[in-house]
Amino acid sequence: MKFIDEYRDPARARALLGRIRQVARHDWTIMEICGGQTHSILRNGIDQLLPPNVRLVHGPGCPVCVTPLETIDRALCIAAMPETIFTSFGDMLRVPGSGKDLFMARSEGADVRIVFSPLEALQIARDNPEKEVVFLAVGFETTAPANAMAVHQAAREGLGNFSELVSQVMVPPAMRAILSSPDNRVRGFLAAGHVCAVMGYEEYEPVAEEFGVPVVPTGFEPVDLLDGILKTVELLETGKSGVVNAYGRVVSREGNPQARKVMQEVFEVADRPWRGIGVIPQSGLVLREAYARFDAEKRFDVGHIAPQESPLCKSGEVLQGHLKPSDCPAFGRECTPQNPLGATMVSSEGACAAYFRYHRNSV
Amino acid sequence: MTMQPSCPSPILQHETVQMAHGAGGRLSQELTARVFMPHLHNPVLAELDDQARFEAEPGRIAFTTDTYVVSPIFFPGGTIGDLAVNGTVNDLAVGGAVPRYLSAGFVLEEGLPLADLERIVESMAEAARKAGVVIACGDTKVVQKGQCDRIFINTSGIGFIPPGRDLSCRNLRPRDAVLLSGTIGDHGMAILTTREGLSFQSRISSDSASLNGMITDLLEAAPNLHAMRDPTRGGVAATLNELAVSSSVGIELDESAIPVREPVRGAAELLGIDPLTVANEGKVLVVLPAAEAGAALAAMRAHEYGKEAAVIGKVVEEHPGMVVMKTPFGSRRIVEMPLGEQLPRIC
């Protein structure tokens, strides 16, 4: 497969590993921000191949993991309303709310449908004018443009039966929160390639400068990841900070101007709670006042939701790189993919699920 | 003067399935005569008795049943009908049985076009002919609109296991070779991409096929074969995990040896789904003493359904009950039993 196979080439991977071993003289903790990167690292066993002084920790970049419990509970509440079609990406259906998940809601008679894009949800709204169609708009900057586009399109067409339950978050404020924590051990970041493809990497430059850390936009294939790790270690060993792009085939400094434009037109920045972490100032996107009629939170009466998190779940510490999933006392005992206590174990991209799936026992 | 009938005559020629088609009266007979018998006709079924009767063969009897509720009912590479035949034939064949007789139970939703039903029955007849099995008895029920998804089919099958043959998922031994008859994920990805209306440059076709012919050749080439399973729902990952648990052994796979067709790989990448967990309907996993691996591989590759057969791993004493994959980079990871429904990822 062109643009994939060459980035899975074992010979190139071995050469990069050799270089990392040569360059890394000190102990370094590097965070990969995105859950997709976490899974690729564990799936390909990259963590086993790195020298012991280069340690990877997993960041908060999994949209399923960081979606607050109250959003899931609101989704369940809306989905259960009669005359409603509730639409979502597949990942979200298995995330437990306080009592159940969207699969259970569907088995109880709710019309819950998996879609591959918010524009598909929009089509369902066009096809079912007598029903209220709601799309669960979660994710980082990667999903935001399409979610914005769906609302923009609905407004243009005057669709009265479409709305989004929005839980949209952004990466740079989360990086700031992690770096500002007194417990922080992270010395450099592999920035998420998909996010950078949309936003560009210019927005990481102030973070890198302010905190004196290297930030390296990185892809998802083994060679991409090893190249990103090498570039980060090179910067760390020479005492340099700043942004160095290791994903040039996809990422530019400016990103995708059209995607950014539609995002800015429809969404505005606001404080946002992250599951397991708490409120991070100015880290979320909400619908602007001009699009308030497409906001499911305002359209349906779901303000009374009071969720209950499991007291055993340490996913917040995992998401900030303070704790490895396997170091959590509940990991693999009270908390498994069949019986997840927190979203990091539910999501296919969650760090705890990745550890359970690929490294449950030492192999 | 001619008498005119006072009531209109009932409509007998329908184009869609009606509730009366399942009521046991004239319309039921018409459905049997018009749709089922022309395609499925054989001496056992032609008796039209309440039971099928046939001579037993020496050895043990293998008996299996499966119900097919696939959506869409027509997909690239097959229909729900040939799938129902192939699936049950394969369930018998992987146990070492020679499949002989099938039953077919239909649950039809009223309003199903008879032309669709006929196309399905025709594909079943063709699949049964290719597999050399007889559809010996059947049943039809009609349910109201909305009570099923157009058509559900149950097929049960009977086959005979020749004396002296004993395949079992408990038979795996350390150092056995693990073989796979071809590329993985074709059926599941064909269904998923058709169902969700995803269009890819290369069309993905189901691998639905009856494997009993190839398995007969395989058993002749490798008579000491330990176990066979067809990796259907849950894919190769689920089947190998079941085998490892049943025999209390470990299985070690070599990632680069597992054949995956390019469009399947592409679709799986896009959707964030591991091809190892995707369903197959025309593949078999074989575990046998390493000394017979070469002969088994040659026998499979000589057959149209085994051209891409490969040795994909081995049975080991370590990590009993667990399947582990060697990556091309020299690292190792667990191949987990898949949880359930495959869910496409967010980004």
XYZ file of C-alpha atoms in Angstrom:
710
model
C 0.000 0.000 0.000
C 1.607 3.202 -1.142
C 2.355 5.710 1.652
C 1.912 2.941 4.229
C 4.240 0.052 3.396
C 7.326 2.239 3.152
C 6.567 3.495 6.669
C 6.370 -0.089 7.974
C 9.678 -1.169 6.518
C 11.557 -3.188 9.192
C 14.974 -2.183 7.776
C 14.143 1.543 8.070
C 12.742 0.945 11.549
C 15.920 -0.868 12.633
C 18.111 1.947 11.296
C 16.099 4.555 13.226
C 16.235 2.447 16.397
C 20.007 2.192 16.062
C 20.230 5.965 15.726
C 17.986 6.530 18.789
C 20.230 4.209 20.845
C 23.276 6.175 19.695
C 21.825 9.606 20.389
C 20.022 8.998 23.710
C 22.521 9.516 26.539
C 20.178 10.733 29.287
C 16.797 9.594 30.628
C 13.889 11.093 28.730
C 10.121 10.836 29.124
C 8.273 11.637 25.922
C 4.499 11.844 25.596
C 2.660 10.720 22.494
C -0.490 12.793 22.626
C -2.800 10.813 20.405
C -4.516 7.493 21.190
C -3.927 6.377 17.604
C -0.202 6.745 18.211
C -0.481 4.830 21.507
C -2.121 1.917 19.736
C 0.403 1.881 16.929
C 3.272 1.954 19.452
C 1.869 -0.994 21.390
C 0.616 -2.909 18.354
C 4.077 -2.790 16.806
C 5.865 -3.235 20.117
C 7.872 -0.010 19.636
C 7.998 0.528 23.406
C 9.816 -2.845 23.742
C 12.399 -1.859 21.151
C 13.416 1.529 22.568
C 16.449 1.827 24.855
C 15.390 1.824 28.529
C 16.352 5.497 29.001
C 13.751 6.616 26.420
C 10.345 6.214 28.014
C 7.019 6.836 26.310
C 3.948 7.940 28.252
C 0.475 8.202 26.842
C -1.365 11.456 26.506
C -4.963 12.593 26.655
C -5.553 12.356 22.900
C -8.416 9.893 22.777
C -11.758 11.558 22.055
C -13.714 8.692 23.588
C -11.641 8.776 26.786
C -11.918 12.462 27.502
C -15.603 12.916 26.677
C -17.163 13.775 30.055
C -19.510 11.301 31.661
C -22.269 13.919 31.736
C -22.106 14.131 27.926
C -22.660 10.360 27.690
C -25.518 10.597 30.175
C -27.040 13.460 28.149
C -26.667 11.358 25.005
C -28.490 8.462 26.684
C -31.224 10.797 27.860
C -31.749 12.291 24.378
C -31.539 8.897 22.648
C -34.332 7.589 24.872
C -36.705 10.399 23.833
C -39.459 9.332 21.422
C -39.300 10.587 17.827
C -35.521 10.946 18.080
C -32.826 9.351 15.936
C -29.526 9.471 17.809
C -26.403 9.142 15.664
C -22.799 8.582 16.670
C -19.453 7.200 15.588
C -19.244 3.512 16.520
C -16.638 4.010 19.284
C -19.040 5.978 21.422
C -21.763 3.327 21.638
C -19.819 1.170 24.083
C -18.802 3.958 26.458
C -20.670 3.481 29.708
C -22.656 6.359 31.124
C -23.617 6.295 34.783
C -25.979 3.365 34.255
C -25.745 2.026 30.712
C -24.285 2.596 27.252
C -25.874 3.528 23.926
C -25.941 -0.142 22.848
C -28.158 -0.884 25.839
C -30.321 2.117 24.998
C -30.696 0.697 21.473
C -31.694 -2.717 22.829
C -34.361 -0.981 24.893
C -35.880 0.498 21.741
C -34.007 3.769 21.196
C -33.239 4.535 17.551
C -29.431 4.746 17.795
C -27.489 4.577 14.544
C -23.762 4.317 13.778
C -22.579 6.807 11.163
C -19.194 7.313 9.544
C -19.505 11.083 9.215
C -21.707 13.898 10.571
C -22.768 14.553 6.984
C -24.373 11.108 7.028
C -26.348 12.174 10.106
C -27.401 15.260 8.168
C -28.720 13.034 5.389
C -30.714 11.029 7.934
C -32.255 14.345 9.066
C -33.189 15.230 5.479
C -34.731 11.780 4.986
C -36.702 11.855 8.251
C -38.257 15.337 8.547
C -40.737 14.123 11.170
C -37.917 13.010 13.517
C -35.324 14.916 15.558
C -31.860 13.789 14.430
C -29.001 14.343 16.886
C -25.309 13.750 16.226
C -22.843 13.220 19.072
C -20.043 15.573 18.004
C -16.991 14.511 19.987
C -13.314 14.696 19.184
C -10.282 16.905 18.798
C -9.422 19.343 16.023
C -9.508 16.336 13.664
C -13.277 15.911 13.784
C -14.185 19.558 14.379
C -14.186 20.738 10.727
C -16.630 18.055 9.560
C -18.818 18.567 12.621
C -18.807 22.317 11.922
C -19.565 21.706 8.262
C -22.658 19.624 9.127
C -24.085 22.467 11.236
C -23.134 25.037 8.612
C -24.884 22.980 5.931
C -27.975 22.431 8.109
C -28.217 26.196 8.640
C -27.863 26.889 4.928
C -30.619 24.405 4.094
C -32.809 25.604 6.972
C -33.013 22.059 8.371
C -35.097 22.332 11.518
C -34.645 18.787 12.822
C -30.847 18.450 13.090
C -28.688 19.211 16.111
C -25.327 18.238 17.611
C -24.443 17.275 21.164
C -21.000 18.873 21.192
C -18.005 17.786 23.262
C -15.198 19.125 21.131
C -11.725 19.579 22.676
C -8.358 20.982 21.610
C -4.807 19.735 22.131
C -2.616 22.784 22.982
C -4.514 23.723 26.186
C -4.185 20.079 27.364
C -0.420 20.239 26.732
C -0.229 23.414 28.789
C -2.180 21.750 31.616
C 0.166 18.735 31.598
C 3.321 20.868 31.527
C 2.022 23.129 34.295
C 1.346 20.235 36.685
C 3.836 19.983 39.594
C 3.971 16.188 38.966
C 4.891 16.592 35.309
C 7.609 14.268 33.982
C 7.060 14.919 30.278
C 10.111 16.474 28.551
C 8.947 16.365 24.938
C 5.865 15.659 22.832
C 5.024 13.682 19.738
C 2.179 15.866 18.436
C -0.744 14.116 16.764
C -0.320 14.077 12.989
C -4.055 14.185 12.191
C -4.632 17.211 14.394
C -1.659 19.017 12.878
C -2.919 18.243 9.371
C -5.943 20.415 10.170
C -4.457 23.062 12.447
C -0.859 23.179 11.243
C 1.971 23.219 13.755
C 2.254 26.954 14.278
C -0.018 26.786 17.323
C 2.558 24.560 19.094
C 5.338 27.106 18.741
C 4.245 29.289 21.701
C 3.852 26.170 23.929
C 7.314 24.911 22.967
C 8.833 28.309 23.646
C 7.012 29.022 26.908
C 7.838 25.627 28.489
C 11.156 24.995 26.710
C 10.089 21.614 25.304
C 10.469 20.017 21.876
C 7.217 19.275 20.032
C 7.422 16.999 17.006
C 4.342 16.452 14.775
C 4.442 12.727 14.032
C 2.525 10.191 11.947
C 1.156 6.813 12.967
C 3.248 4.190 11.215
C 6.233 2.569 12.969
C 8.815 4.444 10.870
C 6.932 7.735 11.429
C 6.877 7.167 15.173
C 10.532 6.189 15.404
C 11.504 9.186 13.303
C 9.457 11.426 15.613
C 11.071 9.889 18.694
C 14.554 10.323 17.178
C 13.930 13.993 16.365
C 12.595 14.616 19.891
C 15.582 12.881 21.524
C 18.003 14.804 19.292
C 16.441 18.095 20.413
C 16.427 17.045 24.069
C 20.059 15.908 24.023
C 21.187 19.206 22.481
C 19.067 21.224 24.929
C 16.863 22.674 22.219
C 13.134 23.291 22.261
C 10.846 24.292 19.397
C 8.734 22.509 16.799
C 10.321 20.142 14.277
C 7.965 18.537 11.761
C 8.446 14.788 11.315
C 5.269 14.329 9.241
C 6.030 16.548 6.275
C 4.006 14.480 3.822
C 0.776 15.434 5.614
C 1.444 18.406 7.904
C 2.293 22.012 7.073
C 2.872 25.010 9.347
C -0.501 26.570 8.467
C -2.612 23.387 8.278
C -5.796 23.358 6.238
C -7.127 26.941 5.910
C -10.590 25.924 4.676
C -11.097 23.491 7.546
C -9.955 26.106 10.065
C -12.285 28.695 8.529
C -15.454 26.604 8.856
C -14.457 25.620 12.415
C -14.052 29.268 13.397
C -17.284 30.258 11.719
C -19.383 27.681 13.615
C -17.497 27.121 16.892
C -15.991 29.370 19.531
C -13.474 28.560 22.265
C -14.753 27.874 25.795
C -13.721 26.195 29.051
C -14.378 22.443 28.866
C -14.371 19.507 31.284
C -12.192 16.517 30.281
C -13.179 13.146 31.686
C -10.787 12.129 34.435
C -8.922 15.449 34.321
C -11.443 18.170 35.090
C -12.039 21.561 33.500
C -9.204 22.850 31.317
C -9.608 26.561 30.591
C -10.225 27.525 26.968
C -9.801 23.906 25.837
C -13.155 23.269 24.199
C -15.209 24.330 21.236
C -18.911 25.173 21.573
C -21.451 26.299 18.978
C -21.571 30.068 18.487
C -24.762 31.902 19.428
C -25.709 32.200 15.747
C -25.921 28.381 15.606
C -27.542 27.863 19.026
C -30.621 26.255 17.462
C -28.399 23.339 16.384
C -27.138 22.779 19.942
C -28.766 19.616 21.327
C -27.948 20.656 24.904
C -30.145 23.716 24.452
C -32.759 22.013 22.299
C -33.492 19.189 24.755
C -34.002 19.392 28.490
C -30.842 17.594 29.687
C -29.386 20.126 32.102
C -30.230 18.112 35.220
C -27.735 15.281 34.567
C -25.565 14.430 37.617
C -23.105 11.648 36.725
C -21.350 9.203 39.085
C -17.743 8.218 38.276
C -16.228 5.033 39.723
C -14.005 5.923 42.687
C -11.557 3.142 41.654
C -10.836 4.603 38.200
C -7.482 6.388 37.816
C -7.919 7.274 34.145
C -7.243 10.959 34.828
C -3.750 10.143 36.053
C -3.188 7.846 33.071
C -4.300 10.565 30.662
C -1.795 13.026 32.130
C 1.135 10.613 32.016
C 1.373 10.299 35.827
C 0.451 6.625 35.876
C 0.959 3.712 33.486
C -2.256 1.752 32.909
C -0.709 -1.431 34.306
C 0.234 0.431 37.518
C -3.422 1.179 38.296
C -4.639 -1.127 41.119
C -7.902 -1.843 39.258
C -6.217 -2.660 35.914
C -7.140 -6.153 34.700
C -8.978 -6.853 37.972
C -12.072 -4.730 38.581
C -11.453 -2.940 35.256
C -11.345 -4.862 31.951
C -12.706 -4.150 28.446
C -15.727 -6.331 29.316
C -16.314 -4.386 32.512
C -14.637 -0.999 32.087
C -14.599 1.438 34.970
C -13.420 4.350 32.851
C -13.315 5.392 29.246
C -9.578 4.708 28.825
C -10.468 1.003 29.060
C -13.532 1.284 26.800
C -12.200 3.180 23.855
C -10.434 1.260 21.116
C -7.837 4.035 21.320
C -7.676 4.268 25.106
C -4.315 3.670 26.751
C -5.719 1.150 29.256
C -7.447 -0.821 26.469
C -4.220 -0.826 24.467
C -2.267 -2.148 27.447
C -4.904 -4.773 28.166
C -5.058 -5.819 24.541
C -1.386 -6.021 23.680
C 0.498 -6.243 26.977
C -1.838 -7.773 29.523
C 0.917 -10.107 30.588
C 4.535 -9.777 29.751
C 5.013 -11.765 26.506
C -78.204 -15.993 -18.734
C -74.731 -16.396 -17.257
C -74.314 -16.264 -13.523
C -71.683 -13.748 -12.349
C -69.787 -14.652 -9.163
C -70.979 -12.474 -6.312
C -67.563 -12.223 -4.619
C -64.228 -11.365 -6.267
C -61.833 -14.324 -6.571
C -58.722 -14.159 -4.311
C -55.481 -13.061 -5.936
C -53.233 -16.067 -6.391
C -50.348 -14.658 -8.388
C -48.354 -12.433 -6.024
C -45.039 -10.745 -6.663
C -44.190 -10.407 -2.976
C -44.387 -12.703 0.052
C -47.798 -12.581 1.774
C -48.770 -13.803 5.255
C -50.846 -16.517 3.534
C -47.684 -17.967 1.973
C -46.843 -19.301 5.424
C -50.329 -20.419 6.428
C -50.151 -23.945 5.045
C -52.901 -23.502 2.452
C -52.987 -23.037 -1.284
C -50.551 -20.144 -1.312
C -48.029 -22.181 0.685
C -48.278 -24.936 -1.888
C -47.909 -22.406 -4.662
C -44.751 -20.971 -3.056
C -43.242 -24.456 -2.765
C -44.152 -25.352 -6.323
C -43.137 -22.032 -7.844
C -39.995 -21.059 -5.920
C -38.510 -23.937 -3.923
C -39.025 -27.164 -5.884
C -37.808 -26.013 -9.324
C -34.394 -25.189 -7.820
C -34.000 -27.583 -4.910
C -35.583 -30.673 -6.452
C -33.950 -33.973 -5.437
C -35.297 -37.461 -4.683
C -35.215 -37.037 -0.872
C -36.991 -33.655 -0.863
C -39.442 -34.747 -3.552
C -41.095 -37.118 -1.075
C -42.540 -33.973 0.581
C -43.078 -35.896 3.800
C -42.767 -34.495 7.296
C -39.275 -35.896 7.531
C -36.391 -36.714 5.196
C -35.224 -40.357 5.117
C -31.831 -41.571 3.958
C -29.382 -44.407 4.552
C -26.736 -43.911 7.240
C -23.060 -44.437 6.441
C -20.408 -46.181 8.540
C -18.609 -44.107 11.196
C -19.901 -41.331 13.421
C -22.616 -38.816 12.535
C -21.786 -35.086 12.666
C -24.755 -32.756 13.139
C -24.677 -28.946 13.127
C -26.990 -25.951 12.851
C -26.563 -22.246 12.138
C -28.882 -19.321 11.476
C -28.086 -16.621 8.936
C -29.356 -13.075 9.529
C -26.919 -11.184 7.342
C -27.622 -7.691 6.014
C -27.421 -6.963 3.113
C -28.888 -10.212 1.779
C -27.073 -9.730 -1.549
C -23.399 -8.752 -1.402
C -20.365 -8.923 -3.690
C -19.420 -12.586 -3.876
C -22.650 -14.129 -2.614
C -26.138 -14.069 -1.120
C -27.595 -15.039 2.244
C -28.617 -18.296 0.508
C -25.238 -19.621 -0.603
C -23.779 -18.352 2.671
C -26.293 -20.515 4.584
C -25.242 -23.588 2.598
C -21.491 -22.924 2.616
C -21.404 -22.069 6.314
C -23.100 -25.281 7.397
C -21.122 -27.440 4.948
C -17.901 -25.940 6.344
C -18.974 -26.492 9.958
C -19.307 -30.198 9.148
C -16.169 -30.443 7.020
C -13.816 -28.875 9.581
C -14.778 -31.647 12.002
C -13.568 -34.201 9.458
C -17.110 -35.127 8.387
C -18.234 -35.655 4.809
C -21.271 -33.335 4.523
C -24.341 -35.072 3.031
C -27.745 -33.572 3.943
C -28.970 -30.105 4.889
C -32.282 -28.758 6.115
C -33.353 -25.219 5.271
C -35.739 -23.193 7.435
C -36.874 -19.836 6.102
C -38.352 -16.937 8.070
C -39.724 -14.497 5.488
C -40.935 -10.954 6.090
C -44.179 -10.199 4.275
C -43.501 -7.960 1.312
C -40.206 -9.646 0.344
C -40.175 -9.728 -3.467
C -40.598 -13.308 -4.685
C -37.934 -12.565 -7.280
C -35.448 -11.926 -4.420
C -36.496 -15.139 -2.695
C -36.073 -17.050 -5.937
C -32.583 -15.583 -6.453
C -31.644 -16.695 -2.931
C -33.055 -20.206 -3.398
C -31.280 -20.483 -6.739
C -27.951 -19.542 -5.120
C -28.566 -22.137 -2.371
C -29.209 -24.815 -4.968
C -26.039 -23.912 -6.843
C -23.960 -23.899 -3.625
C -25.412 -27.290 -2.610
C -24.636 -28.710 -6.063
C -21.028 -27.465 -5.903
C -20.591 -28.869 -2.387
C -22.194 -32.191 -3.311
C -24.849 -32.008 -0.594
C -28.606 -32.527 -0.746
C -31.139 -30.129 0.763
C -33.330 -32.837 2.205
C -36.083 -30.988 4.058
C -37.276 -27.493 4.721
C -39.771 -25.185 6.340
C -41.171 -21.724 5.678
C -42.701 -19.230 8.076
C -43.912 -15.759 7.198
C -43.874 -12.941 9.763
C -45.465 -9.501 9.608
C -43.657 -6.554 8.106
C -41.075 -5.253 10.578
C -40.740 -8.516 12.532
C -37.609 -9.655 10.691
C -35.145 -8.162 8.230
C -36.556 -9.510 4.921
C -35.290 -13.067 5.315
C -33.610 -15.236 7.917
C -32.402 -18.724 7.011
C -31.544 -21.607 9.326
C -29.603 -24.512 7.906
C -28.831 -27.702 9.797
C -26.493 -30.284 8.362
C -25.673 -33.950 8.718
C -22.397 -35.499 7.663
C -20.571 -38.764 8.323
C -17.125 -39.017 9.909
C -15.232 -41.975 8.459
C -14.072 -44.557 11.044
C -10.698 -43.740 12.595
C -10.835 -39.976 12.027
C -10.742 -37.782 15.152
C -10.238 -34.054 14.832
C -10.725 -31.877 17.892
C -9.868 -28.412 19.119
C -8.379 -30.141 22.184
C -5.757 -31.945 20.058
C -3.168 -29.176 19.597
C 0.384 -30.125 20.607
C 3.509 -27.962 21.072
C 5.538 -27.650 17.841
C 2.447 -28.212 15.642
C 2.274 -25.952 12.585
C -0.631 -23.514 12.127
C -1.801 -23.128 8.526
C -4.343 -20.787 6.979
C -5.967 -21.544 3.615
C -5.824 -17.986 2.259
C -6.436 -14.268 2.723
C -8.324 -13.026 5.773
C -11.179 -10.575 6.261
C -12.715 -10.738 2.778
C -16.270 -11.681 3.824
C -16.597 -9.315 6.779
C -15.166 -6.374 4.877
C -17.391 -7.081 1.838
C -20.448 -7.009 4.110
C -19.323 -3.947 6.071
C -18.375 -1.860 3.063
C -21.576 -2.790 1.188
C -23.808 -2.243 4.227
C -22.348 1.136 5.031
C -22.228 2.245 1.403
C -18.480 2.856 1.557
C -17.073 2.935 -1.920
C -13.506 1.870 -2.493
C -11.613 1.847 -5.732
C -11.308 -1.942 -5.640
C -14.481 -3.828 -4.823
C -14.136 -6.261 -1.947
C -15.744 -9.625 -2.602
C -16.834 -12.188 -0.014
C -14.860 -15.442 0.089
C -18.048 -17.474 0.749
C -17.375 -21.047 -0.451
C -17.844 -24.675 0.580
C -14.467 -26.061 1.542
C -15.311 -29.761 1.834
C -13.625 -30.601 -1.484
C -10.352 -28.977 -0.473
C -10.579 -30.479 3.017
C -10.951 -33.994 1.563
C -7.692 -33.516 -0.382
C -6.056 -31.988 2.684
C -6.969 -34.912 4.938
C -5.592 -37.319 2.376
C -2.278 -35.409 2.242
C -2.048 -34.911 6.006
C -3.835 -37.826 7.704
C -2.506 -36.967 11.184
C -4.023 -33.504 11.171
C -4.971 -32.443 14.716
C -7.621 -29.733 14.368
C -9.436 -27.570 11.842
C -11.718 -24.582 12.331
C -13.299 -22.103 9.959
C -12.602 -18.604 11.279
C -16.048 -17.034 10.820
C -17.364 -14.406 13.262
C -14.547 -13.040 15.406
C -12.099 -13.951 12.648
C -8.733 -15.641 12.983
C -8.129 -13.904 16.337
C -11.195 -15.458 17.992
C -10.711 -18.928 16.484
C -7.048 -19.227 17.454
C -7.790 -18.006 20.967
C -10.480 -20.699 21.281
C -8.054 -23.371 20.046
C -5.307 -22.195 22.419
C -7.690 -22.284 25.389
C -9.231 -25.668 24.482
C -5.825 -27.363 24.212
C -4.088 -25.327 26.966
C -1.251 -24.394 24.644
C 0.177 -21.133 23.340
C 0.068 -20.088 19.704
C 2.706 -17.891 18.139
C 1.890 -16.114 14.873
C 4.165 -14.442 12.388
C 2.483 -11.177 11.328
C 4.265 -10.964 7.977
C 3.073 -14.483 6.978
C -0.651 -13.752 7.283
C -2.135 -13.068 3.840
C -4.456 -10.030 3.567
C -5.800 -8.762 0.257
C -4.805 -5.167 -0.489
C -8.342 -3.639 -0.603
C -9.238 -5.399 2.662
C -6.088 -4.019 4.265
C -6.929 -0.549 2.979
C -10.528 -0.642 4.221
C -9.413 -2.035 7.581
C -6.804 0.737 7.920
C -9.412 3.370 7.104
C -11.952 2.018 9.573
C -9.470 1.197 12.317
C -10.437 -2.489 12.317
C -7.941 -5.340 12.701
C -8.360 -7.823 9.792
C -7.521 -10.610 12.267
C -10.898 -10.010 13.923
C -12.948 -9.821 10.717
C -15.210 -12.702 9.599
C -14.293 -15.178 6.852
C -16.674 -17.607 5.112
C -14.345 -19.567 2.860
C -11.203 -20.100 4.895
C -9.925 -22.787 7.204
C -7.309 -22.798 9.954
C -5.422 -26.065 10.205
C -3.202 -27.320 13.028
C -1.056 -30.383 12.354
C 2.318 -31.966 13.135
C 5.047 -29.823 11.567
C 6.244 -32.810 9.520
C 2.977 -32.787 7.549
C 2.874 -29.033 6.960
C 4.540 -29.178 3.546
C 2.179 -31.841 2.194
C -0.858 -30.043 3.637
C 0.214 -26.738 2.125
C 0.709 -28.337 -1.296
C -2.737 -29.999 -1.127
C -4.450 -26.715 -0.242
C -2.556 -24.684 -2.832
C -3.582 -27.180 -5.543
C -7.236 -26.319 -4.866
C -9.050 -23.211 -6.126
C -9.952 -22.130 -2.560
C -6.460 -22.634 -1.112
C -4.153 -20.988 -3.638
C -2.844 -18.485 -1.092
C -2.489 -20.963 1.773
C 0.367 -20.212 4.167
C 2.039 -21.410 7.352
C 1.214 -18.545 9.720
C 2.573 -19.776 13.026
C 3.199 -22.597 15.448
C 1.947 -24.080 18.670
C 4.202 -23.441 21.691
C 4.366 -24.580 25.310
C 4.720 -21.026 26.610
C 1.798 -18.742 27.530
C -0.916 -21.465 27.472
C -4.323 -20.196 26.371
C -2.819 -17.146 24.703
C -2.099 -16.131 21.109
C 0.977 -13.967 20.574
C 2.076 -12.220 17.392
C 5.666 -11.618 16.299
C 5.770 -8.240 14.548
C 8.051 -7.605 11.544
C 10.108 -5.366 13.869
C 11.042 -8.203 16.202
C 8.669 -7.240 19.024
C 5.710 -9.271 20.293
C 2.137 -8.510 21.227
C -0.943 -10.351 22.404
C -3.676 -11.172 19.886
C -6.705 -10.637 22.064
C -10.066 -12.388 21.771
C -12.222 -9.703 20.104
C -14.884 -8.200 22.335
C -17.886 -8.161 20.043
C -19.187 -5.983 17.281
C -16.476 -4.248 15.233
C -16.842 -0.508 15.670
C -15.261 1.929 13.247
C -13.133 4.483 15.059
C -13.703 8.231 15.304
C -10.554 9.549 13.657
